[in-house]
Coordinates of N, CA and C in Angstrom, one line a residue:
X1 N 8.8 17.6 -20.1 CA 8.5 16.7 -19.1 C 9.0 17.4 -17.7
X2 N 8.1 17.4 -16.8 CA 8.4 17.9 -15.5 C 8.0 16.8 -14.5
X3 N 9.0 16.3 -13.8 CA 8.9 15.2 -12.9 C 9.1 15.5 -11.5
X4 N 8.1 15.1 -10.7 CA 8.2 15.2 -9.2 C 8.8 13.8 -8.7
X5 N 10.0 13.9 -8.2 CA 10.6 12.7 -7.6 C 10.3 12.6 -6.1
X6 N 10.1 11.4 -5.6 CA 9.8 11.2 -4.2 C 10.8 10.2 -3.5
X7 N 11.1 10.5 -2.3 CA 11.7 9.6 -1.4 C 10.8 9.6 -0.2
X8 N 10.6 8.4 0.4 CA 9.7 8.4 1.6 C 10.0 7.2 2.5
X9 N 9.7 7.3 3.7 CA 9.9 6.3 4.7 C 8.8 5.2 4.6
X10 N 9.0 4.0 5.1 CA 8.1 2.9 5.0 C 6.7 3.3 5.6
X11 N 6.6 4.1 6.7 CA 5.4 4.5 7.3 C 4.7 5.6 6.6
X12 N 5.2 6.1 5.5 CA 4.6 7.3 4.8 C 3.2 6.9 4.3
X13 N 2.4 8.0 4.2 CA 1.0 7.8 3.6 C 0.9 8.6 2.4
X14 N -0.2 8.5 1.7 CA -0.5 9.3 0.5 C -0.5 10.8 0.9
X15 N -1.0 11.0 2.1 CA -1.1 12.4 2.6 C 0.4 13.0 2.8
X16 N 1.3 12.1 3.2 CA 2.7 12.5 3.3 C 3.2 13.0 2.0
X17 N 2.9 12.2 0.9 CA 3.3 12.5 -0.4 C 2.7 13.8 -0.9
X18 N 1.4 14.0 -0.6 CA 0.7 15.3 -1.0 C 1.4 16.4 -0.3
X19 N 1.7 16.3 1.0 CA 2.4 17.4 1.7 C 3.8 17.8 1.1
X20 N 4.5 16.8 0.7 CA 5.8 17.0 0.1 C 5.7 17.6 -1.2
X21 N 4.7 17.1 -2.0 CA 4.5 17.7 -3.4 C 4.1 19.1 -3.3
X22 N 3.1 19.4 -2.5 CA 2.6 20.8 -2.4 C 3.7 21.7 -1.9
X23 N 4.6 21.3 -1.0 CA 5.7 22.1 -0.6 C 6.7 22.4 -1.7
X24 N 6.9 21.4 -2.5 CA 7.8 21.6 -3.6 C 7.2 22.4 -4.8
X25 N 6.0 22.2 -5.1 CA 5.3 22.9 -6.2 C 5.1 24.4 -5.9
X26 N 4.9 24.7 -4.7 CA 4.6 26.1 -4.3 C 3.3 26.5 -5.0
X27 N 2.4 25.5 -5.4 CA 1.2 25.8 -6.1 C 1.3 26.3 -7.5
X28 N 2.5 26.3 -8.1 CA 2.6 26.9 -9.4 C 3.1 26.0 -10.5
X29 N 3.7 24.9 -10.2 CA 4.3 24.1 -11.3 C 3.3 23.0 -11.8
X30 N 3.3 22.8 -13.1 CA 2.5 21.7 -13.6 C 3.4 20.5 -13.8
X31 N 3.1 19.5 -13.0 CA 3.8 18.2 -13.0 C 3.2 17.3 -14.1
X32 N 4.1 16.6 -14.8 CA 3.6 15.7 -15.8 C 3.8 14.2 -15.4
X33 N 4.8 13.9 -14.5 CA 5.1 12.5 -14.1 C 5.5 12.5 -12.7
X34 N 5.3 11.4 -12.0 CA 5.8 11.2 -10.7 C 6.9 10.0 -10.7
X35 N 7.9 10.1 -9.9 CA 8.9 9.1 -9.9 C 9.4 8.7 -8.5
X36 N 9.8 7.5 -8.3 CA 10.4 7.0 -7.0 C 11.2 5.7 -7.3
X37 N 11.9 5.3 -6.3 CA 12.5 3.9 -6.5 C 11.5 2.9 -6.8
X38 N 11.8 1.9 -7.6 CA 10.9 0.9 -8.1 C 10.2 0.2 -6.9
X39 N 10.9 -0.1 -5.8 CA 10.3 -0.8 -4.7 C 9.3 0.1 -3.9
X40 N 9.2 1.3 -4.2 CA 8.3 2.2 -3.5 C 7.0 2.6 -4.4
X41 N 6.9 2.0 -5.5 CA 5.8 2.4 -6.5 C 4.4 2.2 -5.9
X42 N 4.1 1.2 -5.2 CA 2.7 1.0 -4.8 C 2.1 2.3 -4.1
X43 N 2.8 2.9 -3.2 CA 2.2 4.1 -2.6 C 2.2 5.3 -3.6
X44 N 3.2 5.4 -4.4 CA 3.2 6.5 -5.3 C 2.1 6.3 -6.4
X45 N 1.8 5.1 -6.7 CA 0.8 4.8 -7.7 C -0.6 5.3 -7.2
X46 N -0.8 5.2 -5.9 CA -2.0 5.7 -5.3 C -2.1 7.2 -5.4
X47 N -1.0 7.9 -5.2 CA -1.0 9.4 -5.5 C -1.2 9.7 -6.9
X48 N -0.6 8.9 -7.8 CA -0.7 9.2 -9.2 C -2.1 9.0 -9.7
X49 N -2.8 8.0 -9.2 CA -4.2 7.8 -9.6 C -5.1 8.9 -9.2
X50 N -4.8 9.5 -8.0 CA -5.6 10.7 -7.5 C -5.3 11.9 -8.4
X51 N -4.1 12.0 -8.9 CA -3.7 13.2 -9.7 C -3.8 13.0 -11.2
X52 N -4.1 11.8 -11.6 CA -4.2 11.5 -13.0 C -2.8 11.6 -13.7
X53 N -1.8 11.2 -13.1 CA -0.4 11.3 -13.6 C 0.2 9.9 -13.8
X54 N 1.2 9.8 -14.7 CA 2.0 8.6 -14.9 C 3.1 8.5 -13.9
X55 N 3.5 7.2 -13.6 CA 4.5 6.9 -12.6 C 5.7 6.3 -13.4
X56 N 6.9 6.7 -12.9 CA 8.2 6.1 -13.4 C 8.9 5.5 -12.2
X57 N 9.3 4.3 -12.3 CA 10.1 3.6 -11.3 C 11.5 3.7 -11.7
X58 N 12.4 4.0 -10.8 CA 13.8 4.1 -11.0 C 14.6 3.0 -10.3
X59 N 15.4 2.3 -11.1 CA 16.2 1.2 -10.5 C 17.3 1.7 -9.6
X60 N 17.7 0.9 -8.6 CA 18.7 1.3 -7.6 C 20.0 1.8 -8.2
X61 N 20.5 1.1 -9.2 CA 21.8 1.4 -9.8 C 21.8 2.8 -10.5
X62 N 20.7 3.2 -11.0 CA 20.5 4.5 -11.6 C 20.5 5.6 -10.5
X63 N 19.7 5.3 -9.5 CA 19.7 6.3 -8.3 C 21.1 6.6 -7.8
X64 N 21.8 5.5 -7.5 CA 23.1 5.7 -6.8 C 24.2 6.3 -7.8
X65 N 23.9 6.3 -9.1 CA 24.9 6.9 -10.0 C 24.7 8.5 -10.1
X66 N 23.6 9.0 -9.5 CA 23.4 10.4 -9.6 C 23.9 11.2 -8.4
X67 N 24.7 12.2 -8.6 CA 25.1 13.1 -7.6 C 24.1 14.2 -7.4
X68 N 23.6 14.3 -6.2 CA 22.5 15.2 -5.9 C 23.1 16.5 -5.1
X69 N 22.5 17.6 -5.3 CA 23.0 18.8 -4.6 C 22.8 18.8 -3.1
X70 N 21.8 18.1 -2.6 CA 21.6 18.0 -1.2 C 21.9 16.6 -0.7
X71 N 22.2 16.5 0.6 CA 22.7 15.2 1.1 C 22.0 14.9 2.4
X72 N 21.3 13.8 2.5 CA 20.6 13.4 3.7 C 21.3 12.2 4.2
X73 N 21.6 12.2 5.5 CA 22.3 11.1 6.1 C 21.5 9.8 6.0
X74 N 20.2 10.0 6.2 CA 19.3 8.8 6.1 C 19.2 8.3 4.7
X75 N 19.2 9.1 3.7 CA 19.2 8.6 2.3 C 20.5 7.9 1.9
X76 N 21.6 8.5 2.4 CA 22.9 7.9 2.2 C 23.0 6.5 2.8
X77 N 22.5 6.4 4.0 CA 22.6 5.1 4.7 C 21.7 4.1 4.1
X78 N 20.5 4.5 3.7 CA 19.4 3.6 3.2 C 19.6 3.2 1.8
X79 N 19.9 4.2 1.0 CA 19.9 4.0 -0.5 C 21.3 4.4 -1.2
X80 N 22.2 4.9 -0.5 CA 23.5 5.2 -1.1 C 23.5 6.4 -2.0
X81 N 22.5 7.3 -1.8 CA 22.4 8.5 -2.6 C 22.1 9.7 -1.7
X82 N 22.6 10.9 -2.0 CA 22.4 12.0 -1.2 C 20.9 12.4 -1.0
X83 N 20.1 12.3 -2.0 CA 18.7 12.6 -1.9 C 17.9 11.7 -2.9
X84 N 17.1 10.8 -2.4 CA 16.3 9.9 -3.2 C 15.4 10.7 -4.1
X85 N 14.7 11.7 -3.5 CA 13.8 12.5 -4.4 C 14.4 13.2 -5.5
X86 N 15.6 13.8 -5.3 CA 16.3 14.5 -6.3 C 16.8 13.5 -7.4
X87 N 17.4 12.4 -6.9 CA 17.9 11.4 -7.9 C 16.8 10.8 -8.7
X88 N 15.6 10.5 -8.1 CA 14.5 10.0 -8.8 C 14.0 10.9 -9.9
X89 N 13.8 12.2 -9.5 CA 13.3 13.2 -10.4 C 14.3 13.4 -11.6
X90 N 15.6 13.5 -11.3 CA 16.6 13.7 -12.4 C 16.6 12.4 -13.3
X91 N 16.6 11.3 -12.7 CA 16.7 10.0 -13.5 C 15.5 9.9 -14.4
X92 N 14.3 10.2 -13.9 CA 13.1 10.0 -14.6 C 12.9 11.1 -15.7
X93 N 13.4 12.2 -15.5 CA 13.3 13.3 -16.5 C 14.3 13.1 -17.6
X94 N 15.2 12.3 -17.5 CA 16.1 11.9 -18.6 C 17.4 12.6 -18.7
X95 N 18.2 12.3 -19.7 CA 19.5 12.9 -19.9 C 19.4 14.4 -20.1
X96 N 20.3 15.1 -19.4 CA 20.3 16.6 -19.5 C 19.3 17.3 -18.6
X97 N 18.5 16.5 -17.8 CA 17.5 17.1 -16.9 C 18.2 18.0 -15.9
X98 N 17.5 18.9 -15.4 CA 18.0 19.8 -14.3 C 16.9 19.9 -13.2
X99 N 17.4 20.0 -12.0 CA 16.5 20.3 -10.9 C 16.0 21.7 -10.9
X100 N 14.7 21.8 -10.8 CA 14.1 23.2 -10.7 C 13.6 23.4 -9.3
X101 N 13.5 22.4 -8.5 CA 13.2 22.5 -7.0 C 13.9 21.4 -6.3
X102 N 14.8 21.8 -5.4 CA 15.5 20.9 -4.5 C 14.5 20.2 -3.6
X103 N 15.0 19.1 -2.9 CA 14.1 18.4 -2.1 C 13.4 19.2 -1.0
X104 N 12.1 19.0 -0.9 CA 11.3 19.6 0.1 C 10.8 18.5 1.0
X105 N 10.8 18.7 2.3 CA 10.4 17.7 3.3 C 9.0 17.9 3.7
X106 N 8.2 16.9 3.7 CA 6.8 17.0 4.2 C 6.7 17.4 5.6
X107 N 5.7 18.1 6.0 CA 5.5 18.6 7.4 C 5.5 17.4 8.4
X108 N 5.1 16.2 8.0 CA 5.2 15.1 8.9 C 6.5 14.4 8.9
X109 N 7.4 14.9 8.1 CA 8.8 14.4 7.9 C 8.9 13.0 7.4
X110 N 7.9 12.5 6.7 CA 7.9 11.1 6.2 C 8.2 11.0 4.8
X111 N 8.2 12.2 4.0 CA 8.5 12.1 2.6 C 9.2 13.4 2.1
X112 N 9.9 13.2 1.0 CA 10.5 14.4 0.4 C 10.1 14.4 -1.1
X113 N 10.1 15.5 -1.7 CA 9.8 15.7 -3.1 C 10.7 16.7 -3.7
X114 N 11.3 16.4 -4.9 CA 12.1 17.3 -5.7 C 11.5 17.3 -7.1
X115 N 11.7 18.4 -7.8 CA 11.2 18.5 -9.2 C 12.3 18.8 -10.2
X116 N 12.2 18.0 -11.3 CA 13.2 18.2 -12.3 C 12.5 18.4 -13.7
X117 N 13.2 19.1 -14.5 CA 12.7 19.4 -15.9 C 13.6 18.7 -16.9
X118 N 13.0 18.0 -17.8 CA 13.7 17.3 -18.8 C 14.3 18.3 -19.8
X119 N 15.4 17.9 -20.5 CA 16.1 18.8 -21.4 C 15.2 19.2 -22.5
X120 N 14.2 18.5 -22.9 CA 13.4 18.8 -24.1 C 12.1 19.5 -23.7
X121 N 11.9 19.8 -22.4 CA 10.7 20.5 -21.9 C 10.8 22.0 -22.1

């Protein structure tokens, strides 16, 4: 399982998510699932429909329990976690998952994407 986790601002668009994903993928990784906090699923589901991928919603308590390698002041203030995208990717990829791409910020600065690989992938 290779999960692209997302964090994004309220004004983000599907294009913002595309930009963040492409920056993180570098055109080479095959993603199997997308993940974000549960309250952000509607926009992520639009991207998932375009890409034909499944979506995983992550509950707040799970996000805040994950220590991320990068730290965003905005993420800490809003969600209590260093990087929403990294935490979502790791949580959705399951126990023993590891980040294979740290958060990448979209060129419009509205979204971030990080990629994690599950332990059984």
